[in-house]
PDB file of C-alpha atoms in Angstrom:
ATOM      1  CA  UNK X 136       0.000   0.000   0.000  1.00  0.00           C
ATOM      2  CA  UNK X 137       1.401   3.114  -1.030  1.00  0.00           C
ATOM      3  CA  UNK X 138       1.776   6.217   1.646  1.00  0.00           C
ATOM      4  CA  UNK X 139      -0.867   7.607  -0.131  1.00  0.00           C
ATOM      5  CA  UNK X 140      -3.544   4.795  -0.314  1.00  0.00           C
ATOM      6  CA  UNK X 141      -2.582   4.516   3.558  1.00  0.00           C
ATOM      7  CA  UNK X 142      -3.645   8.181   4.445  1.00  0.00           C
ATOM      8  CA  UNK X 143      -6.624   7.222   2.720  1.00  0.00           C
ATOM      9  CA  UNK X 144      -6.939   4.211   4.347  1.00  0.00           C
ATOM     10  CA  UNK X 145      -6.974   5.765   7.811  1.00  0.00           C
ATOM     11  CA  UNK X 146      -9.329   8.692   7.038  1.00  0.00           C
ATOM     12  CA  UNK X 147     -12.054   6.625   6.168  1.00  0.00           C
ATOM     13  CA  UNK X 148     -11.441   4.247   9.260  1.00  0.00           C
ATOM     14  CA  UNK X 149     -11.701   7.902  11.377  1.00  0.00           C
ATOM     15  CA  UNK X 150     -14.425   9.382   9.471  1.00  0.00           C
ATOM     16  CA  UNK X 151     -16.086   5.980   8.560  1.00  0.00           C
ATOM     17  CA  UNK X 152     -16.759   7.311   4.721  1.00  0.00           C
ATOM     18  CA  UNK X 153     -15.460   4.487   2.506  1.00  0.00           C
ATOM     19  CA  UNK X 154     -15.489   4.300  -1.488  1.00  0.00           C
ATOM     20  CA  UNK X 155     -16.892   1.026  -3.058  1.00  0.00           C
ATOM     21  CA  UNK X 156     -15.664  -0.389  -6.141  1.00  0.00           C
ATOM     22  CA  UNK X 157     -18.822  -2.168  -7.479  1.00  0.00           C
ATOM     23  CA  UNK X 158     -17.553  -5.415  -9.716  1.00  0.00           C
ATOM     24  CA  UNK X 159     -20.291  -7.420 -12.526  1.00  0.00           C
ATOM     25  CA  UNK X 160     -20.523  -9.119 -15.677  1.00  0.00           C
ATOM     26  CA  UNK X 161     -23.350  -6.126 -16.342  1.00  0.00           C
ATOM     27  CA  UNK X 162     -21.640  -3.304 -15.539  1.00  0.00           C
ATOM     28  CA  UNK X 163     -18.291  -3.855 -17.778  1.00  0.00           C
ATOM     29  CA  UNK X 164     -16.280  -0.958 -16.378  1.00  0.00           C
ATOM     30  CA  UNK X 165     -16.505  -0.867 -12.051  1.00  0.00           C
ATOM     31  CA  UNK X 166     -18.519   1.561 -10.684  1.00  0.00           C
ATOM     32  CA  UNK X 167     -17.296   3.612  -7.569  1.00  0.00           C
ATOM     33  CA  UNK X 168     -20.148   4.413  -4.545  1.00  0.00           C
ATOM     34  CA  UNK X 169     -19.433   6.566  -1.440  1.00  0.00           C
ATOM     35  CA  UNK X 170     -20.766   4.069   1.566  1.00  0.00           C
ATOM     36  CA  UNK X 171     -20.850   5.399   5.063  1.00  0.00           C
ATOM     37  CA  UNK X 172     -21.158   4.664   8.828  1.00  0.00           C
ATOM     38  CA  UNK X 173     -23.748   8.144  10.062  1.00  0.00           C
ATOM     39  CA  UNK X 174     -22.317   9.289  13.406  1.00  0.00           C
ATOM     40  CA  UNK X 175     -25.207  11.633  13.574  1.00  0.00           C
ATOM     41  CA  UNK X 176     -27.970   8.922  13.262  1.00  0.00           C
ATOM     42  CA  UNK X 177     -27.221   6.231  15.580  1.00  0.00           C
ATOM     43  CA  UNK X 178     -24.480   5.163  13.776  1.00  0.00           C
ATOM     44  CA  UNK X 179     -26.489   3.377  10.738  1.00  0.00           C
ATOM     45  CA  UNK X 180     -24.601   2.298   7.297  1.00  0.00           C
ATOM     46  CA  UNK X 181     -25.890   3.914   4.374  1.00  0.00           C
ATOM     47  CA  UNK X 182     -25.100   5.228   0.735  1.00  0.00           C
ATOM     48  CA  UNK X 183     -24.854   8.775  -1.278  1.00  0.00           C
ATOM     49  CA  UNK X 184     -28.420   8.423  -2.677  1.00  0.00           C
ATOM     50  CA  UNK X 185     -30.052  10.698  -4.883  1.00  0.00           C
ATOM     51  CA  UNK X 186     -33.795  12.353  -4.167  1.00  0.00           C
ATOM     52  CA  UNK X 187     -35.197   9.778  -5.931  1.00  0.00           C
ATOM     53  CA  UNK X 188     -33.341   7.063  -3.767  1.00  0.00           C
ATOM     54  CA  UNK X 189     -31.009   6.208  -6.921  1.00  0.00           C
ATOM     55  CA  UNK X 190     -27.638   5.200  -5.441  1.00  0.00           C
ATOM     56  CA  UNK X 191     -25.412   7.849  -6.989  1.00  0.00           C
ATOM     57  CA  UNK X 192     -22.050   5.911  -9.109  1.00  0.00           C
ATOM     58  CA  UNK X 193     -19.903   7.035 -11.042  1.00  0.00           C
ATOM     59  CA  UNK X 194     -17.030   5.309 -13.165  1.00  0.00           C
ATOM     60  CA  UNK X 195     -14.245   8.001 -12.612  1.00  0.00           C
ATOM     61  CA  UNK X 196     -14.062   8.018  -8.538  1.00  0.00           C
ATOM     62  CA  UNK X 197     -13.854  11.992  -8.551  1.00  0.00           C
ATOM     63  CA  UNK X 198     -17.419  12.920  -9.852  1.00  0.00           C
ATOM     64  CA  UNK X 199     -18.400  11.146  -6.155  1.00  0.00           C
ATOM     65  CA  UNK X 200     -16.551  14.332  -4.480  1.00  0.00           C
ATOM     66  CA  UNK X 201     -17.982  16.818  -6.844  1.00  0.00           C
ATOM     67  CA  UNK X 202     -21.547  15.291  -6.419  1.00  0.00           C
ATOM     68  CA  UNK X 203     -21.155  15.695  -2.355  1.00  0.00           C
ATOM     69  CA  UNK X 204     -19.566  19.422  -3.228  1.00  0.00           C
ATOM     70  CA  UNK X 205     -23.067  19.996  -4.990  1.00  0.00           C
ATOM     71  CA  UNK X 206     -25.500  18.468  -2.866  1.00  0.00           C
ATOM     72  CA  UNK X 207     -24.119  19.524   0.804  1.00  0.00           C
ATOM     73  CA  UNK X 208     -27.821  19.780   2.156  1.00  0.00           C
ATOM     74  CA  UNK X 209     -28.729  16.190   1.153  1.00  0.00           C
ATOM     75  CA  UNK X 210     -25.695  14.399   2.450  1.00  0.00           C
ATOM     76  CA  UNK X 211     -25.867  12.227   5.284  1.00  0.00           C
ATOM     77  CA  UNK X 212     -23.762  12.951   8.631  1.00  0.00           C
ATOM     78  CA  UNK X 213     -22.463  16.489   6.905  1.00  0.00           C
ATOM     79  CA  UNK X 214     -19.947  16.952   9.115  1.00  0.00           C
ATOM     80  CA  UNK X 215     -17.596  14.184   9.160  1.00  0.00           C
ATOM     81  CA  UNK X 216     -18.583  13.546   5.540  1.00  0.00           C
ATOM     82  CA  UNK X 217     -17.308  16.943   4.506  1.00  0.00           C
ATOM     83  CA  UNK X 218     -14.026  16.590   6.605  1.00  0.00           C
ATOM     84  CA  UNK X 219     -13.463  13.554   5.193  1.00  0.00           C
ATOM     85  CA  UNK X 220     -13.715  14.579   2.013  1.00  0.00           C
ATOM     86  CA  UNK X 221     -11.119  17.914   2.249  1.00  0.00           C
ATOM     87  CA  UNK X 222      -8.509  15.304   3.640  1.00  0.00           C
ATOM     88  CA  UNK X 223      -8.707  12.627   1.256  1.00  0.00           C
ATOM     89  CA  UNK X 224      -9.841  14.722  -2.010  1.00  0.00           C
ATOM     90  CA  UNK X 225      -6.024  15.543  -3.165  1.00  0.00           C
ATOM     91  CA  UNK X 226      -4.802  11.870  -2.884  1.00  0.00           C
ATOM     92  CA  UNK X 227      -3.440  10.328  -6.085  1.00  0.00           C
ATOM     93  CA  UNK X 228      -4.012   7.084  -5.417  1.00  0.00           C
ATOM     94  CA  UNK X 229      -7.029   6.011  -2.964  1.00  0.00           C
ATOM     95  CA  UNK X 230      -7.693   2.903  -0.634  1.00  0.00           C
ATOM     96  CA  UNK X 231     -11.346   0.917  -2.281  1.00  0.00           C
ATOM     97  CA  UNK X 232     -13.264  -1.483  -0.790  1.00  0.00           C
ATOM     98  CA  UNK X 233     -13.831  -3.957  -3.611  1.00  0.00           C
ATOM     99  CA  UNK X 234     -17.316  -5.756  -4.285  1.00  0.00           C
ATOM    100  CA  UNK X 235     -16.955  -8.325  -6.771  1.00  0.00           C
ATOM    101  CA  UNK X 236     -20.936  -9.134  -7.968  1.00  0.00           C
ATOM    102  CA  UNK X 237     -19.156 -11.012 -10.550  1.00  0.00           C
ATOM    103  CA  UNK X 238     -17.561 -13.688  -8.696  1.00  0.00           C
ATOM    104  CA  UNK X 239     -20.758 -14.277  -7.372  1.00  0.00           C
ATOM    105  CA  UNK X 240     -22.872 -14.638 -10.313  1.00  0.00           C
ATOM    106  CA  UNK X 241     -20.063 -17.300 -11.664  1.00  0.00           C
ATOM    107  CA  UNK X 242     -20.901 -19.704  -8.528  1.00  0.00           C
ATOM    108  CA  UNK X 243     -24.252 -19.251  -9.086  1.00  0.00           C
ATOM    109  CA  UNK X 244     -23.789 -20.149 -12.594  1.00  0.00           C
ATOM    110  CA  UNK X 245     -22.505 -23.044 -11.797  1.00  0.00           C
ATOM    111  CA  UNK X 246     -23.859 -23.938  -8.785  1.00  0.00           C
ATOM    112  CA  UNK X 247     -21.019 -24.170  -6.427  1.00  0.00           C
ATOM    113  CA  UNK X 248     -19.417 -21.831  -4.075  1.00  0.00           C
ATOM    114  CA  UNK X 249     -15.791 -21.726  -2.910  1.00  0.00           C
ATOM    115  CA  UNK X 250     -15.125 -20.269   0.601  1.00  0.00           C
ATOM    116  CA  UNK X 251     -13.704 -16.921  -1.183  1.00  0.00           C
ATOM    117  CA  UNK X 252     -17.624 -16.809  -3.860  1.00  0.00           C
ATOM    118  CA  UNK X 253     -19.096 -16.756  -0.122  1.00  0.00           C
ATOM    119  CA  UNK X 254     -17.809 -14.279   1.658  1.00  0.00           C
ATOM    120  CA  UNK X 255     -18.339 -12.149  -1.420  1.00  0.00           C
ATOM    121  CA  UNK X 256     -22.269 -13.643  -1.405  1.00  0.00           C
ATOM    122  CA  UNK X 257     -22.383 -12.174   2.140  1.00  0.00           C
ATOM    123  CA  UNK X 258     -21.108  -8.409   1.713  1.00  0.00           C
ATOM    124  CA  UNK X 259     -23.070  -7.963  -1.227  1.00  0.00           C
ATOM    125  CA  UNK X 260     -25.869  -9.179   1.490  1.00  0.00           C
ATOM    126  CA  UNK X 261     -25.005  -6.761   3.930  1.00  0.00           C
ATOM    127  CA  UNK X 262     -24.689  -3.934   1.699  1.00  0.00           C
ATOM    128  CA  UNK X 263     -27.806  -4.577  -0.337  1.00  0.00           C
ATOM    129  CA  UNK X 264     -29.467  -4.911   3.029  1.00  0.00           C
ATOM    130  CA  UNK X 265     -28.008  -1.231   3.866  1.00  0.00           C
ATOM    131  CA  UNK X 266     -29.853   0.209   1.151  1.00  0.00           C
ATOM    132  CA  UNK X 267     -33.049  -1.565   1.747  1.00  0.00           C
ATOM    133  CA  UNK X 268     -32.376  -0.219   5.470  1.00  0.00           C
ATOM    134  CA  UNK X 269     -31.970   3.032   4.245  1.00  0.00           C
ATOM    135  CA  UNK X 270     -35.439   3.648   1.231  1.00  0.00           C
ATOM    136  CA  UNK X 271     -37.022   1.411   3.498  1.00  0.00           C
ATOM    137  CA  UNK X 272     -38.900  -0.557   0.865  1.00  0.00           C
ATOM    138  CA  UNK X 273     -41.265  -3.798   0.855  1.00  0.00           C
ATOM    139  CA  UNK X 274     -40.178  -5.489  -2.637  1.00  0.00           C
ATOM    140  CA  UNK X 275     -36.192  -4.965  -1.245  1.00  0.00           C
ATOM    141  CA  UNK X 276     -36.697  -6.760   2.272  1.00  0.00           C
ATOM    142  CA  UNK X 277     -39.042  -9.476  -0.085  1.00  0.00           C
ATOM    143  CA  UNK X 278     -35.898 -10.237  -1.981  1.00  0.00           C
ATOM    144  CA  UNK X 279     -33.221  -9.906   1.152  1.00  0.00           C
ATOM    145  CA  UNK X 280     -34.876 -11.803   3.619  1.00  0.00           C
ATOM    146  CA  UNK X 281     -35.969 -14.626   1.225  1.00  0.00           C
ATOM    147  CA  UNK X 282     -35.504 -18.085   2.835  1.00  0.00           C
ATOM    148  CA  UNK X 283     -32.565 -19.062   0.364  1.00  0.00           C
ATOM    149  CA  UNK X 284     -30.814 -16.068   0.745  1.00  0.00           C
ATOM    150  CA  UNK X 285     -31.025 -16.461   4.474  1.00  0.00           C
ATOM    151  CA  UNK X 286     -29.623 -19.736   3.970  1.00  0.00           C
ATOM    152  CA  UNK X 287     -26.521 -18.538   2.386  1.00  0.00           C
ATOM    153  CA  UNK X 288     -26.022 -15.494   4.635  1.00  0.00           C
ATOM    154  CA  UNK X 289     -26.342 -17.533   7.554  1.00  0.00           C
ATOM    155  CA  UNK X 290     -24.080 -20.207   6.020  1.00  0.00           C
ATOM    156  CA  UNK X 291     -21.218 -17.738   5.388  1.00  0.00           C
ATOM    157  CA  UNK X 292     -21.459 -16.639   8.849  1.00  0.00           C
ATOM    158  CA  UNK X 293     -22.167 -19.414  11.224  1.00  0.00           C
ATOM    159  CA  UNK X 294     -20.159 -22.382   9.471  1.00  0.00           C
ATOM    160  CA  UNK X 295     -17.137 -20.600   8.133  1.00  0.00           C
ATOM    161  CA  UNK X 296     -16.662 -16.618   9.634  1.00  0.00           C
ATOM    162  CA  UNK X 297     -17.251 -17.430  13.032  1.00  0.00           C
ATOM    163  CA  UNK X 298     -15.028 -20.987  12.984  1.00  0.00           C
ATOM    164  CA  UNK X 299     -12.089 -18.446  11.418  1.00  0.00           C
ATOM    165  CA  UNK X 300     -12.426 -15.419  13.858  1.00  0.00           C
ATOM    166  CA  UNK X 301      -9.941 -14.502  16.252  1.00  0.00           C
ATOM    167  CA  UNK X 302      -7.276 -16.929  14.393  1.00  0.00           C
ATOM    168  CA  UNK X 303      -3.722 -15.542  14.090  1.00  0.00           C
ATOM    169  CA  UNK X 304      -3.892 -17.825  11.290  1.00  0.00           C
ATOM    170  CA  UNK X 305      -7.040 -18.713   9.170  1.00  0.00           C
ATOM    171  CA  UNK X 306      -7.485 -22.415   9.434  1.00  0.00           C
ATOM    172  CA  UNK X 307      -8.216 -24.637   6.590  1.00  0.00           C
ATOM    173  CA  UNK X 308     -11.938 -24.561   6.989  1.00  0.00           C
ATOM    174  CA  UNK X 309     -13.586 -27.437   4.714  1.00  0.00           C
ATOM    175  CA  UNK X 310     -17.127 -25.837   2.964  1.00  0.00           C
ATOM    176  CA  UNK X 311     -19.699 -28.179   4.556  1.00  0.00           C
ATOM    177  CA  UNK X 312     -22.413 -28.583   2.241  1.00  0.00           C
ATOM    178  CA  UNK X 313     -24.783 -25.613   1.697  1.00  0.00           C
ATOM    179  CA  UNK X 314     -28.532 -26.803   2.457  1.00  0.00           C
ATOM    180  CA  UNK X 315     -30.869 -25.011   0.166  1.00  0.00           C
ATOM    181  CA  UNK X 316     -32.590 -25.153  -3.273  1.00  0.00           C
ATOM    182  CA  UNK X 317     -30.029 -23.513  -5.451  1.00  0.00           C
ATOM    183  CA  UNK X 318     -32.451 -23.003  -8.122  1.00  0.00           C
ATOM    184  CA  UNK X 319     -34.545 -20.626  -6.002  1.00  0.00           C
ATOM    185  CA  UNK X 320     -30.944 -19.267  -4.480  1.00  0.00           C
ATOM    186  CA  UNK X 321     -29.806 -18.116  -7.817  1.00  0.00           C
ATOM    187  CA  UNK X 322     -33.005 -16.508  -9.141  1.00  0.00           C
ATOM    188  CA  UNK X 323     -33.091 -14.701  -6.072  1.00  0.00           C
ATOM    189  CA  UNK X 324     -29.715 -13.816  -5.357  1.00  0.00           C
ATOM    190  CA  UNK X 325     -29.775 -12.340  -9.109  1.00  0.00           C
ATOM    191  CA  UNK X 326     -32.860 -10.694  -8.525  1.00  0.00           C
ATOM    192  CA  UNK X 327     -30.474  -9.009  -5.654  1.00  0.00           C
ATOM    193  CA  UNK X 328     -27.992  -7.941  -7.908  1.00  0.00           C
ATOM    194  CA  UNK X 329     -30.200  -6.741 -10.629  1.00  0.00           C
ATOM    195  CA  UNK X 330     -31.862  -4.687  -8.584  1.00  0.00           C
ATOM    196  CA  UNK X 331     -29.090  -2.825  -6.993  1.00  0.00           C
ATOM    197  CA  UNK X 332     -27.168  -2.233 -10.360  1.00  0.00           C
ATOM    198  CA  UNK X 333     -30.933  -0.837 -11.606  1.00  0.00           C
ATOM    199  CA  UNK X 334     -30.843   1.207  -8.680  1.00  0.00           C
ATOM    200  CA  UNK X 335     -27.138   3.161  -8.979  1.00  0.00           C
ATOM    201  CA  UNK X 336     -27.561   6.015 -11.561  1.00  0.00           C
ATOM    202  CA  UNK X 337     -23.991   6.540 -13.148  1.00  0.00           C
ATOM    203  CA  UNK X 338     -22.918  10.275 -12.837  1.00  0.00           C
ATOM    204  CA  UNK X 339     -20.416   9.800 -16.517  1.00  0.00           C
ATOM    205  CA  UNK X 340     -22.636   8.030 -18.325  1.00  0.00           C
ATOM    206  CA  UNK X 341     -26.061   9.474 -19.437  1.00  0.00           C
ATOM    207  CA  UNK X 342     -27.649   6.082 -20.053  1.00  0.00           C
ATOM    208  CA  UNK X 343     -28.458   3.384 -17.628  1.00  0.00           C
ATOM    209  CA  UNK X 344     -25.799   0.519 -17.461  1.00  0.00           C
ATOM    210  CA  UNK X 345     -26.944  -1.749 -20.174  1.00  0.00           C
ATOM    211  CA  UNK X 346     -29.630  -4.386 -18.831  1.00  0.00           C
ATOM    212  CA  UNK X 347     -29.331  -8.291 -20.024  1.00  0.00           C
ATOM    213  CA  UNK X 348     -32.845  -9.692 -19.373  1.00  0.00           C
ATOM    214  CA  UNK X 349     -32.845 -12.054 -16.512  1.00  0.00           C
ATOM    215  CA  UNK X 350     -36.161 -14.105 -16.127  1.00  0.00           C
ATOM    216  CA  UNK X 351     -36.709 -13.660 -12.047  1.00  0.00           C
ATOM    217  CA  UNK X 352     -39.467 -16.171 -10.411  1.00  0.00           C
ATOM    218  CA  UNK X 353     -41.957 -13.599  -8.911  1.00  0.00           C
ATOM    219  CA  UNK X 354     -41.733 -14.537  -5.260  1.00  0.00           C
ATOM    220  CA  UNK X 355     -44.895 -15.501  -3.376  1.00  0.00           C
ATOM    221  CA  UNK X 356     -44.800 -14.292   0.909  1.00  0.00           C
ATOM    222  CA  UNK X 357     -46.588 -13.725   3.590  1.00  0.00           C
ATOM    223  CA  UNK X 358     -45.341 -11.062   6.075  1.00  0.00           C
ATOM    224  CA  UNK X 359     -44.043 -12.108   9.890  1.00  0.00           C
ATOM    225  CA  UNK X 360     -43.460 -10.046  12.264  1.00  0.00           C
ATOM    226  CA  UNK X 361     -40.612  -7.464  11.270  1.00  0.00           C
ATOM    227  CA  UNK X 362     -39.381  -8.149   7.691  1.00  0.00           C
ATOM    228  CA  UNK X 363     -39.268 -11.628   7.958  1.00  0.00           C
ATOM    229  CA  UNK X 364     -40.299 -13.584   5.619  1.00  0.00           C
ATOM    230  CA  UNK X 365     -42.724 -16.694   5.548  1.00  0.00           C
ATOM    231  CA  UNK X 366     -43.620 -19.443   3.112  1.00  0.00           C
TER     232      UNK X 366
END
């Protein structure tokens, strides 16, 4: 990591204010998002959204600052957003958190996940679960707390983070089989990623990212208590 990348690397651990590198067969080039811990409102994750909820992207990482530059009244926990930026604006070479959407459409391609295909299966999770936090909206939580992708999120977390935490060295940890009905996983978990690429409007680009039609099972619940979901 270069001295540079490191000074950016520490600002967003103070300020909590990371940028995302967004990673998918669909999107061809990466898109960058600004994702952020709000110190202001009980300390809740959430993204640079639009007024119209659209996550704002961009391509080139530097339209993100100008956006927040333009839209100071909309921006979420002002303060240390702002600081954050002036301190890491002039770096030439920044610190991303990578999302790789691709790696996990390829396991669900072909139906099998390696240890690395999961942990990327649950941060995409978490994050789309930020935004559905954050619009607060039925047909997201439908999709996120589906009973497959509960499966997987849970799988990722119980039988292989929590067996590797704390370990000066990451054991060997054998995949147990994942329980679920991987037909159902992958329209669902692609139903996930559709709708999140739908949902980032691309600052460069005057054109939605290119769609590929993906035929998504239309799913069939009945609401718990909470978001839960019940079949």
């Amino acid at each position: 990591m270069s001295e540079s990348e490191q000074i950016f690397y520490d600002k967003s651990q103070i300020y909590w204010k990371w940028i995302l590198k967004i990673y998918s067969r669909k999107l061809g080039t990466p898109v960058h998002i600004i994702w952020m811990t709000d110190k202001t409102d009980d300390c809740i994750d959430k993204m640079v959204l639009t007024k119209t909820n659209q996550i704002v992207g961009a391509f080139d990482h530097t339209l993100l600052f100008q956006y927040l530059k333009n839209h100071k009244i909309e921006i979420p926990d002002p303060v240390n957003t702002f600081t954050w930026l002036n301190e890491v604006e002039g770096l030439t070479t920044i610190s991303i958190t990578k999302y790789d959407v691709g790696h996990i459409e390829r396991s669900l391609d072909i139906g099998e996940f390696t240890k690395a295909s999961v942990y990327q299966c649950v941060d995409f999770i978490n994050l789309f679960t930020d935004y559905a936090n954050q619009v607060d909206e039925n047909s997201l939580y439908d999709l996120r707390y589906s009973r497959q992708v509960v499966d997987l999120w849970n799988f990722g977390n119980f039988e292989i983070f929590w067996k590797e935490w704390g370990q000066e060295e990451l054991p060997a940890v054998k995949i147990p089989p994942l329980r679920t009905n991987f037909k159902l996983l992958k329209n669902r978990m692609n139903a996930m990623i559709d709708t999140f690429l739908e949902r980032i409007e691309i600052l460069d680009q005057n054109k939605k990212i290119p769609q590929k039609s993906r035929i998504h099972k239309v799913l069939k619940v009945s609401r718990t208590k909470g978001h839960g979901i019940k079949y």
